[in-house]
């Protein structure tokens, strides 16, 4: 199933929570998983390679204030905060431009959280 899992997969959040790190690494898009304290707890090799940040440097760090400061805004971080405060699930895809530590790069971000999920996720799809 891992090799057929796509960025737009319905109900992907529940699947991501059950995947091993090796399975996450086999996906064709970036995956950043973080906990309720916004600390990065999952980070796949695709994202590591394309962002130029090693998992060793990212895991355990605050996502929006240390790792991906360019996402610390109303379009990304605030959506997670709002969904959490309302006790609601979040599954939204947005066009975005990543700007931290790299040339500006257009991507699609899929923001995922669930009141019952183990982690929250930012999926990153870069153009081919």
mmCIF file with all atom_site columns, C-alpha atoms in Angstrom:
data_model
loop_
_atom_site.group_PDB
_atom_site.id
_atom_site.type_symbol
_atom_site.label_atom_id
_atom_site.label_alt_id
_atom_site.label_comp_id
_atom_site.label_asym_id
_atom_site.label_entity_id
_atom_site.label_seq_id
_atom_site.pdbx_PDB_ins_code
_atom_site.Cartn_x
_atom_site.Cartn_y
_atom_site.Cartn_z
_atom_site.occupancy
_atom_site.B_iso_or_equiv
_atom_site.pdbx_formal_charge
_atom_site.auth_seq_id
_atom_site.auth_comp_id
_atom_site.auth_asym_id
_atom_site.auth_atom_id
_atom_site.pdbx_PDB_model_num
ATOM 1   C CA . UNK A 1 1   ? 0.000   0.000  0.000   1.00 0.00 ? 1   UNK A CA 1
ATOM 2   C CA . UNK A 1 2   ? 2.865   2.396  0.754   1.00 0.00 ? 2   UNK A CA 1
ATOM 3   C CA . UNK A 1 3   ? 3.970   2.613  -2.867  1.00 0.00 ? 3   UNK A CA 1
ATOM 4   C CA . UNK A 1 4   ? 0.443   3.558  -3.927  1.00 0.00 ? 4   UNK A CA 1
ATOM 5   C CA . UNK A 1 5   ? -0.263  6.080  -1.180  1.00 0.00 ? 5   UNK A CA 1
ATOM 6   C CA . UNK A 1 6   ? -0.618  9.530  -2.715  1.00 0.00 ? 6   UNK A CA 1
ATOM 7   C CA . UNK A 1 7   ? -0.559  13.097 -1.421  1.00 0.00 ? 7   UNK A CA 1
ATOM 8   C CA . UNK A 1 8   ? -4.319  13.382 -2.060  1.00 0.00 ? 8   UNK A CA 1
ATOM 9   C CA . UNK A 1 9   ? -5.248  10.043 -0.448  1.00 0.00 ? 9   UNK A CA 1
ATOM 10  C CA . UNK A 1 10  ? -8.538  10.296 1.477   1.00 0.00 ? 10  UNK A CA 1
ATOM 11  C CA . UNK A 1 11  ? -8.197  9.594  5.216   1.00 0.00 ? 11  UNK A CA 1
ATOM 12  C CA . UNK A 1 12  ? -4.394  9.631  4.937   1.00 0.00 ? 12  UNK A CA 1
ATOM 13  C CA . UNK A 1 13  ? -4.004  10.949 8.479   1.00 0.00 ? 13  UNK A CA 1
ATOM 14  C CA . UNK A 1 14  ? -4.995  7.649  10.101  1.00 0.00 ? 14  UNK A CA 1
ATOM 15  C CA . UNK A 1 15  ? -2.726  5.729  7.718   1.00 0.00 ? 15  UNK A CA 1
ATOM 16  C CA . UNK A 1 16  ? 0.292   7.927  8.474   1.00 0.00 ? 16  UNK A CA 1
ATOM 17  C CA . UNK A 1 17  ? -0.076  7.273  12.201  1.00 0.00 ? 17  UNK A CA 1
ATOM 18  C CA . UNK A 1 18  ? 0.265   3.515  11.583  1.00 0.00 ? 18  UNK A CA 1
ATOM 19  C CA . UNK A 1 19  ? 3.227   3.665  9.184   1.00 0.00 ? 19  UNK A CA 1
ATOM 20  C CA . UNK A 1 20  ? 6.777   2.800  10.143  1.00 0.00 ? 20  UNK A CA 1
ATOM 21  C CA . UNK A 1 21  ? 9.591   5.277  9.525   1.00 0.00 ? 21  UNK A CA 1
ATOM 22  C CA . UNK A 1 22  ? 10.733  3.107  6.597   1.00 0.00 ? 22  UNK A CA 1
ATOM 23  C CA . UNK A 1 23  ? 7.239   3.280  5.098   1.00 0.00 ? 23  UNK A CA 1
ATOM 24  C CA . UNK A 1 24  ? 7.225   7.075  5.448   1.00 0.00 ? 24  UNK A CA 1
ATOM 25  C CA . UNK A 1 25  ? 10.597  7.198  3.691   1.00 0.00 ? 25  UNK A CA 1
ATOM 26  C CA . UNK A 1 26  ? 9.115   5.285  0.729   1.00 0.00 ? 26  UNK A CA 1
ATOM 27  C CA . UNK A 1 27  ? 6.486   7.963  0.040   1.00 0.00 ? 27  UNK A CA 1
ATOM 28  C CA . UNK A 1 28  ? 6.864   10.333 -2.896  1.00 0.00 ? 28  UNK A CA 1
ATOM 29  C CA . UNK A 1 29  ? 6.268   13.507 -0.862  1.00 0.00 ? 29  UNK A CA 1
ATOM 30  C CA . UNK A 1 30  ? 7.563   15.145 2.302   1.00 0.00 ? 30  UNK A CA 1
ATOM 31  C CA . UNK A 1 31  ? 6.094   14.259 5.683   1.00 0.00 ? 31  UNK A CA 1
ATOM 32  C CA . UNK A 1 32  ? 6.570   16.232 8.885   1.00 0.00 ? 32  UNK A CA 1
ATOM 33  C CA . UNK A 1 33  ? 4.749   14.851 11.915  1.00 0.00 ? 33  UNK A CA 1
ATOM 34  C CA . UNK A 1 34  ? 4.543   16.746 15.189  1.00 0.00 ? 34  UNK A CA 1
ATOM 35  C CA . UNK A 1 35  ? 2.937   16.367 18.585  1.00 0.00 ? 35  UNK A CA 1
ATOM 36  C CA . UNK A 1 36  ? 0.553   18.559 20.586  1.00 0.00 ? 36  UNK A CA 1
ATOM 37  C CA . UNK A 1 37  ? 3.524   20.626 21.799  1.00 0.00 ? 37  UNK A CA 1
ATOM 38  C CA . UNK A 1 38  ? 4.507   21.231 18.147  1.00 0.00 ? 38  UNK A CA 1
ATOM 39  C CA . UNK A 1 39  ? 7.722   19.207 18.482  1.00 0.00 ? 39  UNK A CA 1
ATOM 40  C CA . UNK A 1 40  ? 8.721   17.289 15.353  1.00 0.00 ? 40  UNK A CA 1
ATOM 41  C CA . UNK A 1 41  ? 8.431   13.552 16.011  1.00 0.00 ? 41  UNK A CA 1
ATOM 42  C CA . UNK A 1 42  ? 8.291   12.183 12.445  1.00 0.00 ? 42  UNK A CA 1
ATOM 43  C CA . UNK A 1 43  ? 10.311  13.373 9.465   1.00 0.00 ? 43  UNK A CA 1
ATOM 44  C CA . UNK A 1 44  ? 10.734  11.378 6.288   1.00 0.00 ? 44  UNK A CA 1
ATOM 45  C CA . UNK A 1 45  ? 13.777  11.123 4.054   1.00 0.00 ? 45  UNK A CA 1
ATOM 46  C CA . UNK A 1 46  ? 12.052  12.835 1.116   1.00 0.00 ? 46  UNK A CA 1
ATOM 47  C CA . UNK A 1 47  ? 11.519  15.985 3.152   1.00 0.00 ? 47  UNK A CA 1
ATOM 48  C CA . UNK A 1 48  ? 14.979  15.766 4.661   1.00 0.00 ? 48  UNK A CA 1
ATOM 49  C CA . UNK A 1 49  ? 16.615  15.525 1.248   1.00 0.00 ? 49  UNK A CA 1
ATOM 50  C CA . UNK A 1 50  ? 14.607  18.254 -0.444  1.00 0.00 ? 50  UNK A CA 1
ATOM 51  C CA . UNK A 1 51  ? 14.663  20.679 2.486   1.00 0.00 ? 51  UNK A CA 1
ATOM 52  C CA . UNK A 1 52  ? 18.342  20.055 3.196   1.00 0.00 ? 52  UNK A CA 1
ATOM 53  C CA . UNK A 1 53  ? 17.714  19.392 6.886   1.00 0.00 ? 53  UNK A CA 1
ATOM 54  C CA . UNK A 1 54  ? 18.778  16.108 8.481   1.00 0.00 ? 54  UNK A CA 1
ATOM 55  C CA . UNK A 1 55  ? 16.355  14.212 10.683  1.00 0.00 ? 55  UNK A CA 1
ATOM 56  C CA . UNK A 1 56  ? 18.927  14.421 13.488  1.00 0.00 ? 56  UNK A CA 1
ATOM 57  C CA . UNK A 1 57  ? 18.723  18.225 13.316  1.00 0.00 ? 57  UNK A CA 1
ATOM 58  C CA . UNK A 1 58  ? 14.914  18.361 13.104  1.00 0.00 ? 58  UNK A CA 1
ATOM 59  C CA . UNK A 1 59  ? 13.502  15.656 15.392  1.00 0.00 ? 59  UNK A CA 1
ATOM 60  C CA . UNK A 1 60  ? 12.558  16.957 18.813  1.00 0.00 ? 60  UNK A CA 1
ATOM 61  C CA . UNK A 1 61  ? 12.654  20.588 17.674  1.00 0.00 ? 61  UNK A CA 1
ATOM 62  C CA . UNK A 1 62  ? 9.657   22.981 17.641  1.00 0.00 ? 62  UNK A CA 1
ATOM 63  C CA . UNK A 1 63  ? 8.226   22.939 14.115  1.00 0.00 ? 63  UNK A CA 1
ATOM 64  C CA . UNK A 1 64  ? 6.985   26.486 13.733  1.00 0.00 ? 64  UNK A CA 1
ATOM 65  C CA . UNK A 1 65  ? 9.614   28.394 15.725  1.00 0.00 ? 65  UNK A CA 1
ATOM 66  C CA . UNK A 1 66  ? 12.792  26.481 14.874  1.00 0.00 ? 66  UNK A CA 1
ATOM 67  C CA . UNK A 1 67  ? 12.397  24.099 11.922  1.00 0.00 ? 67  UNK A CA 1
ATOM 68  C CA . UNK A 1 68  ? 9.926   25.838 9.604   1.00 0.00 ? 68  UNK A CA 1
ATOM 69  C CA . UNK A 1 69  ? 9.622   29.435 10.707  1.00 0.00 ? 69  UNK A CA 1
ATOM 70  C CA . UNK A 1 70  ? 8.198   30.349 7.295   1.00 0.00 ? 70  UNK A CA 1
ATOM 71  C CA . UNK A 1 71  ? 5.067   28.360 8.270   1.00 0.00 ? 71  UNK A CA 1
ATOM 72  C CA . UNK A 1 72  ? 4.553   30.213 11.553  1.00 0.00 ? 72  UNK A CA 1
ATOM 73  C CA . UNK A 1 73  ? 1.626   32.275 10.289  1.00 0.00 ? 73  UNK A CA 1
ATOM 74  C CA . UNK A 1 74  ? -2.153  32.326 9.894   1.00 0.00 ? 74  UNK A CA 1
ATOM 75  C CA . UNK A 1 75  ? -2.053  30.111 6.800   1.00 0.00 ? 75  UNK A CA 1
ATOM 76  C CA . UNK A 1 76  ? -0.368  27.144 8.486   1.00 0.00 ? 76  UNK A CA 1
ATOM 77  C CA . UNK A 1 77  ? 0.409   27.238 12.231  1.00 0.00 ? 77  UNK A CA 1
ATOM 78  C CA . UNK A 1 78  ? -2.752  29.142 13.152  1.00 0.00 ? 78  UNK A CA 1
ATOM 79  C CA . UNK A 1 79  ? -4.935  26.606 11.355  1.00 0.00 ? 79  UNK A CA 1
ATOM 80  C CA . UNK A 1 80  ? -3.549  23.846 13.558  1.00 0.00 ? 80  UNK A CA 1
ATOM 81  C CA . UNK A 1 81  ? -4.109  25.974 16.670  1.00 0.00 ? 81  UNK A CA 1
ATOM 82  C CA . UNK A 1 82  ? -7.680  26.822 15.648  1.00 0.00 ? 82  UNK A CA 1
ATOM 83  C CA . UNK A 1 83  ? -8.594  23.200 14.873  1.00 0.00 ? 83  UNK A CA 1
ATOM 84  C CA . UNK A 1 84  ? -7.122  22.039 18.178  1.00 0.00 ? 84  UNK A CA 1
ATOM 85  C CA . UNK A 1 85  ? -8.942  24.719 20.176  1.00 0.00 ? 85  UNK A CA 1
ATOM 86  C CA . UNK A 1 86  ? -12.242 23.807 18.498  1.00 0.00 ? 86  UNK A CA 1
ATOM 87  C CA . UNK A 1 87  ? -11.657 20.058 18.887  1.00 0.00 ? 87  UNK A CA 1
ATOM 88  C CA . UNK A 1 88  ? -12.069 19.658 15.129  1.00 0.00 ? 88  UNK A CA 1
ATOM 89  C CA . UNK A 1 89  ? -10.262 17.685 12.469  1.00 0.00 ? 89  UNK A CA 1
ATOM 90  C CA . UNK A 1 90  ? -8.167  19.559 9.917   1.00 0.00 ? 90  UNK A CA 1
ATOM 91  C CA . UNK A 1 91  ? -7.545  18.388 6.357   1.00 0.00 ? 91  UNK A CA 1
ATOM 92  C CA . UNK A 1 92  ? -6.805  21.227 4.000   1.00 0.00 ? 92  UNK A CA 1
ATOM 93  C CA . UNK A 1 93  ? -4.492  21.587 1.014   1.00 0.00 ? 93  UNK A CA 1
ATOM 94  C CA . UNK A 1 94  ? -3.019  24.981 0.183   1.00 0.00 ? 94  UNK A CA 1
ATOM 95  C CA . UNK A 1 95  ? -0.646  26.416 -2.381  1.00 0.00 ? 95  UNK A CA 1
ATOM 96  C CA . UNK A 1 96  ? 2.345   27.796 -0.524  1.00 0.00 ? 96  UNK A CA 1
ATOM 97  C CA . UNK A 1 97  ? 5.839   29.211 -1.013  1.00 0.00 ? 97  UNK A CA 1
ATOM 98  C CA . UNK A 1 98  ? 8.605   27.877 1.226   1.00 0.00 ? 98  UNK A CA 1
ATOM 99  C CA . UNK A 1 99  ? 11.245  30.526 1.900   1.00 0.00 ? 99  UNK A CA 1
ATOM 100 C CA . UNK A 1 100 ? 13.397  29.520 4.859   1.00 0.00 ? 100 UNK A CA 1
ATOM 101 C CA . UNK A 1 101 ? 16.943  28.257 4.174   1.00 0.00 ? 101 UNK A CA 1
ATOM 102 C CA . UNK A 1 102 ? 16.286  27.965 0.449   1.00 0.00 ? 102 UNK A CA 1
ATOM 103 C CA . UNK A 1 103 ? 15.283  29.881 -2.622  1.00 0.00 ? 103 UNK A CA 1
ATOM 104 C CA . UNK A 1 104 ? 11.539  30.493 -2.634  1.00 0.00 ? 104 UNK A CA 1
ATOM 105 C CA . UNK A 1 105 ? 9.886   27.279 -3.762  1.00 0.00 ? 105 UNK A CA 1
ATOM 106 C CA . UNK A 1 106 ? 6.250   26.790 -4.708  1.00 0.00 ? 106 UNK A CA 1
ATOM 107 C CA . UNK A 1 107 ? 4.698   23.730 -3.092  1.00 0.00 ? 107 UNK A CA 1
ATOM 108 C CA . UNK A 1 108 ? 1.384   22.289 -2.039  1.00 0.00 ? 108 UNK A CA 1
ATOM 109 C CA . UNK A 1 109 ? 0.967   21.740 1.682   1.00 0.00 ? 109 UNK A CA 1
ATOM 110 C CA . UNK A 1 110 ? -1.603  19.401 3.155   1.00 0.00 ? 110 UNK A CA 1
ATOM 111 C CA . UNK A 1 111 ? -2.355  20.176 6.792   1.00 0.00 ? 111 UNK A CA 1
ATOM 112 C CA . UNK A 1 112 ? -3.700  17.269 8.828   1.00 0.00 ? 112 UNK A CA 1
ATOM 113 C CA . UNK A 1 113 ? -4.829  16.927 12.409  1.00 0.00 ? 113 UNK A CA 1
ATOM 114 C CA . UNK A 1 114 ? -7.478  15.005 14.258  1.00 0.00 ? 114 UNK A CA 1
ATOM 115 C CA . UNK A 1 115 ? -8.616  15.190 17.865  1.00 0.00 ? 115 UNK A CA 1
ATOM 116 C CA . UNK A 1 116 ? -8.093  11.409 18.064  1.00 0.00 ? 116 UNK A CA 1
ATOM 117 C CA . UNK A 1 117 ? -4.861  11.270 16.020  1.00 0.00 ? 117 UNK A CA 1
ATOM 118 C CA . UNK A 1 118 ? -1.494  10.514 17.561  1.00 0.00 ? 118 UNK A CA 1
ATOM 119 C CA . UNK A 1 119 ? 0.231   13.248 15.543  1.00 0.00 ? 119 UNK A CA 1
ATOM 120 C CA . UNK A 1 120 ? -0.432  16.257 13.382  1.00 0.00 ? 120 UNK A CA 1
ATOM 121 C CA . UNK A 1 121 ? 1.122   16.399 9.915   1.00 0.00 ? 121 UNK A CA 1
ATOM 122 C CA . UNK A 1 122 ? 2.321   18.789 7.267   1.00 0.00 ? 122 UNK A CA 1
ATOM 123 C CA . UNK A 1 123 ? 2.680   16.998 3.933   1.00 0.00 ? 123 UNK A CA 1
ATOM 124 C CA . UNK A 1 124 ? 4.817   18.758 1.326   1.00 0.00 ? 124 UNK A CA 1
ATOM 125 C CA . UNK A 1 125 ? 4.369   18.147 -2.395  1.00 0.00 ? 125 UNK A CA 1
ATOM 126 C CA . UNK A 1 126 ? 6.958   19.768 -4.614  1.00 0.00 ? 126 UNK A CA 1
ATOM 127 C CA . UNK A 1 127 ? 6.460   20.066 -8.369  1.00 0.00 ? 127 UNK A CA 1
ATOM 128 C CA . UNK A 1 128 ? 8.173   17.349 -10.399 1.00 0.00 ? 128 UNK A CA 1
#
